[in-house]
Amino acid sequence: MKNLTILGSTGSIGVSTLDVVARHPDKFSVIALSAHSRIEDLYKQCVQFKPKFAVMHDADNAEHLRKKIKLAGLPTEVLAGPAALEQIASLPEVHAVMAAIVGAAGLQPTLAAARAGKTVLLANKEALVMSGGIMMDLVKQHGATILPIDSEHNAVFQALPRNFADGMSNVGVKKIILTASGGPFRLADAATLARVTPDQACAHPNWVMGRKISVDSATMMNKGLEVIEAHWLFNASADQIDIVVHPQSVIHSMVQYTDGSVIAQLGNPDMRTPIAYALAYPERIDAGVDMLDLIKTARLDFEPCDRQRFPCVELAYQALKRGGTAPAILNAANEIAVEKFLDHKLAFNAIAKLIEATLERVTSVPVHILQDVLNADSAARHMATELAQQINVTV
Ligand code: NAD
Ligand code: MG
C-alpha cells in the first residue's frame, strides 16, 4: 500500500490523480489532501477518500470545512495555511507526495517533501524552475526521488536510459526533443494575438487544464518553463533540449541518441497516463485512459517552433543560459503577467513584453541558498506589478 499526500487535490491534476487512485483501492491510500478555496470540492473528496488531514489555504474556509466534516462524522482533521501544507508533505507515514499546486505557492511544500525524503510526483513545474539546483540538491541530500508528471518529462523519463544522471553525452544521448501542441494560437498572426481574450487563451485544442497553465500554453511560456524543468530533471544543457511543434499531442516527447535512434513515448493526451506511471513506478497500472488508435490518429505532423511569434520561448532559453536567479525572475514575472491578463488588465501580446522588461530590470544573481530565490521572486513580482502600469496594453 502506497500512502499519498496530494497537494492541490481540487485542481485539474489533483482530480486526475484521485481518479487513478480510486481505480486501485488495494494499491493507494490517501493520507492528506489540500485545496486553496474550493470547500465543497475538498469536502466531497474527504467523503470519498477519508484522509487523515485536509488543508485549506485560509482559516475561515478551514473552519467552514471543519464544521461540515464534523457533521458528517468523518475522521479528517482540518488544518489551514502554508505551514500545514509543509506538514502534510512530510508526514512520516506518507510515501509519495503529488505536488500539484499551481505556481510559486507550491514551492515550500514541495521542498518540504524533498527534505523529508519522499517520492515527489512533480506537476508543479514552477517550483523547480524557481529553485532549480536547491531542489535537486535537497533531493540528493535526503534520499528523495522526483518522478515527473508533466507529460513531456514523463515521456523523456520513459525514453532515457536509467543512468541519465551521469550526463546526457555520457549515456549516448544527443538531444531531448520536447513536443509542443502549439496551443490555441499556433496559426494566429500578430494582429490576432493582440486581441486574444482570456477565454480564447484557455480553450486548449488537446488538453483540459487549469487556467494558468492554459495561458502558459497559449503564449508557449509553458514550453519555455518545460525547457528549464528538463534541464534540472535530466542534467541537460540548454543546447541539448529542442522543441518541436506537434499539433496532435500524441507523441509526448522524444530522446535522440548518438547512433541516430529516436525513442518517443506515445499515447492519447490524458494526464492520467503520466500520473499512473509515476504513482505505480516502476510497475504499470490501468489509468482509465482509452488506448491509442493509430489508424484513427492517421498522421503525426511536425513544425518548427516560431520564437518570434512566441517570444516567451526565447526568454526562457535566455534565462536558462543566464542562470542564477534569472529563471526565478522569469517565472515570477510570468505569474504576474498571466494573472493580469486573466483579470483583463494586460493584453495577451504584452505578457512577453512585461516578462522581458522585468528580466532587464531585476538583476540575476547566483543562487547559494533558498533565500536568494525568494528574494528574486519577490523583487520580480514588485517590478512586474509596477511595470504593468506602464505597459498597460489592455483588451
Ligand atoms: P489548477 O489551477 O487546476 O489547480 C491548482 C491547485 O492548486 C488547486 O487544487 C488549488 O486549490 C491549489 N492552489 C492554487 N493556489 C494555491 C495557493 N496559493 N495555495 C495553496 N493551494 C493553491 O492547476 P493544474 O492545471 O492542476 O496545474 C497544477 C500544476 O501542475 C501546475 O504547476 C501546472 O503547471 C502543472 N501541470 C498541469 C498539467 C495539466 O494538464 N493540468 C500538465 C502538466 C503540468
Ligand atoms: Mg507539459
Coordinates of C-alpha atoms and ligand atoms in Angstrom, one line a residue:
M1 CA 0.0 0.0 0.0
K2 CA 1.4 3.4 -1.0
N3 CA 0.4 6.3 1.2
L4 CA -0.2 9.6 -0.6
T5 CA -0.4 13.3 0.1
I6 CA -2.0 15.3 -2.8
L7 CA -1.2 19.0 -2.7
G8 CA -3.7 20.8 -4.9
S9 CA -6.2 18.0 -4.9
T10 CA -9.1 20.1 -6.3
G11 CA -7.2 21.2 -9.4
S12 CA -7.0 19.5 -12.8
I13 CA -4.0 17.3 -11.9
G14 CA -5.3 16.7 -8.4
V15 CA -8.7 15.4 -9.7
S16 CA -7.0 13.2 -12.3
T17 CA -4.7 11.8 -9.6
L18 CA -7.7 10.9 -7.4
D19 CA -9.4 9.3 -10.5
V20 CA -6.4 6.9 -10.9
V21 CA -6.2 6.3 -7.2
A22 CA -9.9 5.4 -6.9
R23 CA -9.3 2.7 -9.5
H24 CA -6.8 1.0 -7.2
P25 CA -8.0 1.0 -3.6
D26 CA -5.7 -2.0 -3.0
K27 CA -2.6 -0.1 -4.0
F28 CA -3.0 3.5 -2.7
S29 CA -4.3 5.2 0.4
V30 CA -4.9 8.9 0.6
I31 CA -3.4 10.4 3.8
A32 CA -3.8 14.1 3.1
L33 CA -5.4 16.5 0.6
S34 CA -5.2 20.2 0.1
A35 CA -7.1 23.0 -1.7
H36 CA -7.0 26.7 -2.0
S37 CA -10.6 27.8 -1.7
R38 CA -12.9 25.1 -3.1
I39 CA -14.5 24.0 0.2
E40 CA -17.3 21.9 -1.4
D41 CA -14.9 20.0 -3.7
L42 CA -12.5 19.2 -0.9
Y43 CA -15.4 18.2 1.3
K44 CA -16.6 15.7 -1.4
Q45 CA -13.0 14.3 -1.7
C46 CA -12.9 13.9 2.1
V47 CA -16.2 11.9 2.0
Q48 CA -14.8 9.7 -0.8
F49 CA -11.2 9.1 0.4
K50 CA -11.4 9.7 4.2
P51 CA -7.9 11.3 4.5
K52 CA -6.3 11.9 7.9
F53 CA -5.7 15.5 7.0
A54 CA -7.3 18.2 4.8
V55 CA -5.7 21.6 4.4
M56 CA -7.4 24.8 3.2
H57 CA -5.5 27.9 2.3
D58 CA -7.1 30.2 4.9
A59 CA -8.5 29.8 8.4
D60 CA -12.1 30.8 7.6
N61 CA -12.5 28.3 4.8
A62 CA -10.9 25.7 7.1
E63 CA -13.4 26.4 9.8
H64 CA -16.2 26.0 7.4
L65 CA -14.9 22.7 6.1
R66 CA -14.2 21.5 9.7
K67 CA -17.9 22.0 10.6
K68 CA -19.1 20.1 7.6
I69 CA -16.6 17.2 8.3
K70 CA -17.7 17.1 11.9
L71 CA -21.4 17.0 10.9
A72 CA -20.7 14.1 8.6
G73 CA -18.7 12.2 11.2
L74 CA -15.6 11.9 9.1
P75 CA -12.2 11.1 10.6
T76 CA -10.4 14.0 8.9
E77 CA -8.5 16.7 10.8
V78 CA -8.8 20.1 9.0
L79 CA -5.7 22.4 9.1
A80 CA -5.0 25.8 7.4
G81 CA -2.2 27.7 5.9
P82 CA 1.3 27.2 4.4
A83 CA 2.8 25.6 7.4
A84 CA 0.1 22.9 7.3
L85 CA 1.0 22.2 3.7
E86 CA 4.6 21.6 4.7
Q87 CA 3.4 19.3 7.5
I88 CA 1.2 17.1 5.2
A89 CA 4.1 17.0 2.7
S90 CA 6.4 15.5 5.3
L91 CA 4.2 13.1 7.4
P92 CA 6.2 10.0 8.4
E93 CA 3.6 7.6 7.1
V94 CA 3.5 9.2 3.6
H95 CA 5.5 7.6 0.8
A96 CA 4.7 9.9 -2.1
V97 CA 3.6 13.5 -2.4
M98 CA 1.8 14.7 -5.5
A99 CA 3.0 18.3 -6.0
A100 CA 0.0 19.8 -7.9
I101 CA -0.4 23.3 -6.5
V102 CA 0.0 25.8 -9.3
G103 CA 2.8 28.4 -9.3
A104 CA 5.2 29.6 -6.6
A105 CA 2.7 28.8 -3.8
G106 CA 3.8 25.1 -4.3
L107 CA 7.5 25.8 -3.7
Q108 CA 7.8 25.4 0.1
P109 CA 5.6 22.3 0.5
T110 CA 7.4 20.6 -2.5
L111 CA 10.8 21.4 -0.9
A112 CA 9.4 20.0 2.4
A113 CA 8.6 16.7 0.7
A114 CA 12.1 16.6 -0.7
R115 CA 13.6 17.4 2.7
A116 CA 11.6 14.5 4.2
G117 CA 13.0 12.1 1.6
K118 CA 9.6 11.4 -0.1
T119 CA 8.9 10.4 -3.6
V120 CA 7.9 13.7 -5.2
L121 CA 5.5 13.4 -8.1
L122 CA 6.2 16.7 -9.6
A123 CA 3.5 18.5 -11.6
N124 CA 4.3 21.9 -10.1
K125 CA 7.0 22.8 -12.6
E126 CA 7.2 26.4 -11.4
A127 CA 8.7 25.2 -8.1
L128 CA 11.6 23.5 -9.9
V129 CA 12.0 26.4 -12.4
M130 CA 12.4 28.8 -9.5
S131 CA 14.6 26.8 -7.1
G132 CA 16.5 24.6 -9.6
G133 CA 19.7 23.3 -8.0
I134 CA 18.3 23.9 -4.5
M135 CA 15.5 21.4 -5.0
M136 CA 17.8 18.9 -6.8
D137 CA 20.4 19.1 -4.0
L138 CA 17.7 18.6 -1.3
V139 CA 16.5 15.5 -3.2
K140 CA 20.0 14.1 -3.3
Q141 CA 20.9 15.0 0.3
H142 CA 17.7 13.5 1.7
G143 CA 17.4 10.4 -0.5
A144 CA 14.2 11.7 -2.1
T145 CA 13.1 10.8 -5.6
I146 CA 11.5 13.1 -8.2
L147 CA 9.2 11.5 -10.8
P148 CA 8.0 13.9 -13.5
I149 CA 4.2 14.3 -14.0
D150 CA 4.5 16.8 -16.8
S151 CA 3.6 14.7 -19.8
E152 CA 6.8 15.7 -21.8
H153 CA 9.2 15.0 -18.9
N154 CA 7.3 11.8 -18.1
A155 CA 7.8 10.7 -21.7
V156 CA 11.5 11.7 -21.7
F157 CA 12.0 9.8 -18.4
Q158 CA 10.4 6.7 -20.0
A159 CA 12.7 7.1 -23.1
L160 CA 16.0 7.8 -21.3
P161 CA 18.5 5.2 -20.1
R162 CA 18.4 4.7 -16.2
N163 CA 21.8 6.2 -15.7
F164 CA 20.9 9.6 -17.3
A165 CA 22.1 11.4 -14.2
D166 CA 25.7 10.8 -15.4
G167 CA 25.2 13.4 -18.0
M168 CA 23.5 13.3 -21.4
S169 CA 26.6 12.8 -23.6
N170 CA 28.0 10.1 -21.3
V171 CA 24.9 8.0 -21.8
G172 CA 24.8 8.4 -25.6
V173 CA 22.0 10.9 -25.7
K174 CA 22.3 13.7 -28.3
K175 CA 19.1 15.7 -27.6
I176 CA 15.9 15.8 -25.7
I177 CA 13.1 16.8 -28.0
L178 CA 10.1 18.3 -26.2
T179 CA 6.9 18.3 -28.2
A180 CA 4.5 21.2 -28.1
S181 CA 1.0 21.3 -29.3
G182 CA 1.4 24.9 -30.3
G183 CA -1.6 25.9 -28.2
P184 CA -4.8 27.5 -29.5
F185 CA -2.9 30.2 -31.4
R186 CA -0.4 28.0 -33.4
L187 CA -1.5 29.6 -36.7
A188 CA -2.6 33.0 -35.4
D189 CA -0.9 36.1 -36.9
A190 CA 0.4 39.0 -34.8
A191 CA -2.8 41.1 -35.2
T192 CA -4.9 38.3 -33.9
L193 CA -2.6 37.7 -31.0
A194 CA -3.1 41.3 -29.9
R195 CA -6.8 40.8 -29.5
V196 CA -6.9 37.4 -27.7
T197 CA -9.3 37.2 -24.7
P198 CA -8.7 35.0 -21.5
D199 CA -11.4 32.6 -22.6
Q200 CA -9.9 32.1 -26.0
A201 CA -6.5 31.6 -24.5
C202 CA -7.8 29.0 -22.0
A203 CA -9.5 26.9 -24.8
H204 CA -6.7 24.5 -25.5
P205 CA -7.2 22.3 -28.5
N206 CA -6.0 19.0 -26.9
W207 CA -5.8 19.3 -23.1
V208 CA -8.2 20.5 -20.4
M209 CA -6.1 22.2 -17.7
G210 CA -6.1 24.9 -15.0
R211 CA -6.3 28.5 -16.3
K212 CA -2.7 29.5 -15.5
I213 CA -1.1 26.6 -17.4
S214 CA -3.6 27.1 -20.2
V215 CA -2.4 30.7 -20.7
D216 CA 1.2 29.5 -20.5
S217 CA 0.4 27.0 -23.3
A218 CA -1.1 29.8 -25.4
T219 CA 1.9 32.0 -25.0
M220 CA 4.2 28.9 -25.2
M221 CA 5.8 30.0 -21.9
N222 CA 4.7 26.6 -20.8
K223 CA 7.3 25.1 -23.2
G224 CA 9.9 27.6 -22.0
L225 CA 9.3 26.6 -18.4
E226 CA 9.5 22.9 -19.5
V227 CA 12.9 23.5 -21.1
I228 CA 14.2 24.8 -17.8
E229 CA 12.4 21.9 -16.0
A230 CA 14.1 19.4 -18.3
H231 CA 17.5 21.0 -17.7
W232 CA 17.2 20.3 -13.9
L233 CA 15.5 16.9 -14.1
F234 CA 17.8 15.4 -16.7
N235 CA 21.0 17.2 -16.2
A236 CA 20.8 18.5 -19.8
S237 CA 22.2 21.8 -21.1
A238 CA 20.1 24.4 -23.0
D239 CA 21.5 23.3 -26.3
Q240 CA 20.7 19.6 -25.6
I241 CA 17.0 20.5 -25.4
D242 CA 15.0 21.2 -28.5
I243 CA 11.3 22.0 -29.1
V244 CA 9.2 20.7 -32.0
V245 CA 5.6 21.7 -32.6
H246 CA 3.4 18.6 -32.9
P247 CA -0.2 19.6 -33.2
Q248 CA -1.8 16.2 -32.5
S249 CA -0.2 15.8 -29.0
V250 CA 0.2 12.1 -29.5
I251 CA 4.0 12.0 -29.2
H252 CA 4.6 13.4 -25.7
S253 CA 8.3 13.9 -26.2
M254 CA 11.4 12.1 -27.6
V255 CA 15.0 11.3 -26.9
Q256 CA 17.5 11.3 -29.7
Y257 CA 20.6 9.1 -29.3
T258 CA 24.1 9.5 -30.9
D259 CA 23.5 6.3 -33.0
G260 CA 20.6 8.0 -34.8
S261 CA 17.8 6.3 -32.8
V262 CA 14.9 8.4 -31.6
I263 CA 12.8 6.9 -28.8
A264 CA 9.3 8.5 -28.4
Q265 CA 6.5 7.9 -26.0
L266 CA 3.0 8.0 -27.5
G267 CA -0.5 8.0 -26.1
N268 CA -3.7 9.8 -26.0
P269 CA -3.4 13.3 -24.5
D270 CA -4.7 12.4 -21.0
M271 CA -2.7 13.3 -17.9
R272 CA -3.9 10.1 -16.1
T273 CA -1.2 8.2 -18.2
P274 CA 1.8 10.0 -16.7
I275 CA 0.1 10.2 -13.3
A276 CA -0.5 6.4 -13.2
Y277 CA 3.1 5.8 -14.5
A278 CA 4.5 7.9 -11.6
L279 CA 2.1 6.6 -9.0
A280 CA 2.9 2.9 -9.7
Y281 CA 6.5 3.3 -10.8
P282 CA 8.3 1.0 -11.6
E283 CA 5.1 -1.0 -12.2
R284 CA 2.3 -0.3 -14.8
I285 CA -1.3 0.0 -13.8
D286 CA -4.6 0.8 -15.6
A287 CA -5.1 4.5 -15.8
G288 CA -8.6 4.5 -17.2
V289 CA -7.2 6.0 -20.4
D290 CA -8.5 5.0 -23.9
M291 CA -5.9 3.0 -25.8
L292 CA -4.3 5.0 -28.7
D293 CA -5.9 4.2 -32.0
L294 CA -3.1 4.7 -34.6
I295 CA -5.4 4.3 -37.6
K296 CA -7.7 6.9 -36.2
T297 CA -4.8 9.2 -35.4
A298 CA -3.6 8.7 -39.0
R299 CA -1.0 11.4 -39.1
L300 CA 1.7 12.9 -36.9
D301 CA 2.8 16.4 -38.1
F302 CA 5.8 18.4 -37.0
E303 CA 6.7 22.1 -37.4
P304 CA 9.4 24.3 -36.1
C305 CA 8.7 26.4 -33.0
D306 CA 8.3 30.1 -34.1
R307 CA 10.2 32.0 -31.4
Q308 CA 9.3 35.4 -33.0
R309 CA 5.6 34.9 -32.7
F310 CA 6.1 33.2 -29.3
P311 CA 8.9 35.3 -27.7
C312 CA 8.3 33.6 -24.3
V313 CA 10.2 30.6 -25.5
E314 CA 13.2 32.7 -26.4
L315 CA 13.0 34.5 -23.0
A316 CA 13.1 31.1 -21.2
Y317 CA 16.1 29.8 -23.1
Q318 CA 17.9 33.1 -22.3
A319 CA 17.0 32.9 -18.6
L320 CA 18.3 29.3 -18.5
K321 CA 21.6 30.3 -20.2
R322 CA 22.0 33.3 -17.9
G323 CA 21.4 31.0 -14.9
G324 CA 21.4 32.1 -11.2
T325 CA 18.1 33.7 -10.3
A326 CA 17.1 34.5 -13.9
P327 CA 14.6 31.6 -14.1
A328 CA 13.0 32.6 -10.8
I329 CA 12.6 36.2 -12.2
L330 CA 11.2 34.9 -15.4
N331 CA 8.7 32.7 -13.5
A332 CA 7.6 35.4 -11.1
A333 CA 7.1 38.0 -13.9
N334 CA 5.1 35.4 -15.9
E335 CA 2.9 34.6 -12.9
I336 CA 2.1 38.4 -12.5
A337 CA 1.6 38.8 -16.3
V338 CA -0.8 35.8 -16.5
E339 CA -2.8 37.0 -13.5
K340 CA -3.2 40.4 -15.0
F341 CA -4.1 39.0 -18.4
L342 CA -6.7 36.8 -16.8
D343 CA -8.0 39.8 -15.0
H344 CA -8.4 41.8 -18.3
K345 CA -5.6 44.1 -17.2
L346 CA -2.9 43.2 -19.7
A347 CA -3.1 42.4 -23.4
F348 CA -2.1 38.9 -24.4
N349 CA 0.9 40.1 -26.5
A350 CA 2.0 42.3 -23.6
I351 CA 2.7 39.2 -21.5
A352 CA 6.1 38.6 -23.1
K353 CA 6.9 42.3 -23.1
L354 CA 6.3 42.5 -19.3
I355 CA 8.5 39.5 -18.7
E356 CA 11.3 40.8 -20.9
A357 CA 11.1 44.2 -19.2
T358 CA 11.2 42.6 -15.8
L359 CA 14.2 40.5 -16.7
E360 CA 16.0 43.6 -17.9
R361 CA 15.5 45.5 -14.7
V362 CA 15.9 42.8 -12.0
T363 CA 19.5 41.7 -11.9
S364 CA 20.1 38.0 -11.8
V365 CA 22.5 36.9 -9.1
P366 CA 24.0 33.4 -8.3
V367 CA 21.9 31.1 -6.1
H368 CA 23.6 30.0 -2.9
I369 CA 20.7 29.5 -0.6
L370 CA 16.9 29.4 -0.9
Q371 CA 16.6 33.0 0.3
D372 CA 18.4 34.1 -2.9
V373 CA 15.5 32.6 -4.9
L374 CA 12.8 34.0 -2.6
N375 CA 14.4 37.5 -2.9
A376 CA 14.5 37.3 -6.7
D377 CA 10.9 36.1 -6.8
S378 CA 9.7 38.9 -4.6
A379 CA 11.7 41.6 -6.4
A380 CA 10.5 40.4 -9.8
R381 CA 6.8 40.4 -8.6
H382 CA 7.2 44.0 -7.4
M383 CA 8.9 45.1 -10.6
A384 CA 6.4 43.3 -12.9
T385 CA 3.5 44.8 -11.0
E386 CA 5.0 48.3 -11.3
L387 CA 5.8 47.9 -15.0
A388 CA 2.4 46.5 -15.8
Q389 CA 1.0 50.0 -15.1
Q390 CA 3.3 51.5 -17.8
I391 CA 3.0 48.7 -20.4
N392 CA -0.7 48.7 -19.7
V393 CA -1.9 47.5 -23.1
T394 CA -5.3 46.1 -22.2
V395 CA -8.0 44.3 -24.1
Ligands
NAD1 P1 -5.4 24.1 -11.3 O1 -5.5 25.5 -11.2 O2 -6.4 23.3 -11.9 O3 -5.2 23.5 -9.7 C1 -4.3 24.1 -8.8 C2 -4.5 23.5 -7.5 O4 -3.6 24.2 -6.6 C3 -5.9 23.6 -6.9 O5 -6.1 22.5 -6.1 C4 -5.8 24.8 -6.0 O6 -6.7 24.8 -4.9 C5 -4.4 24.8 -5.5 N1 -3.8 26.1 -5.2 C6 -3.8 27.2 -6.1 N2 -3.2 28.3 -5.5 C7 -2.9 27.9 -4.2 C8 -2.3 28.5 -3.1 N3 -1.9 29.8 -3.2 N4 -2.0 27.8 -2.0 C9 -2.4 26.5 -1.9 N5 -3.0 25.9 -2.9 C10 -3.3 26.5 -4.1 O7 -3.9 23.8 -11.9 P2 -3.5 22.4 -12.7 O8 -3.8 22.6 -14.1 O9 -3.9 21.2 -12.0 O10 -1.9 22.6 -12.5 C11 -1.2 22.3 -11.3 C12 0.3 22.2 -11.6 O11 0.5 21.1 -12.5 C13 0.8 23.5 -12.3 O12 2.1 23.8 -11.8 C14 0.9 23.1 -13.8 O13 1.9 23.7 -14.5 C15 1.2 21.6 -13.7 N6 0.8 20.8 -14.8 C16 -0.5 20.7 -15.1 C17 -0.9 20.0 -16.2 C18 -2.4 19.8 -16.6 O14 -2.7 19.1 -17.5 N7 -3.3 20.4 -15.9 C19 0.0 19.3 -17.0 C20 1.3 19.4 -16.7 C21 1.7 20.2 -15.6
MG2 MG 3.6 19.7 -20.3

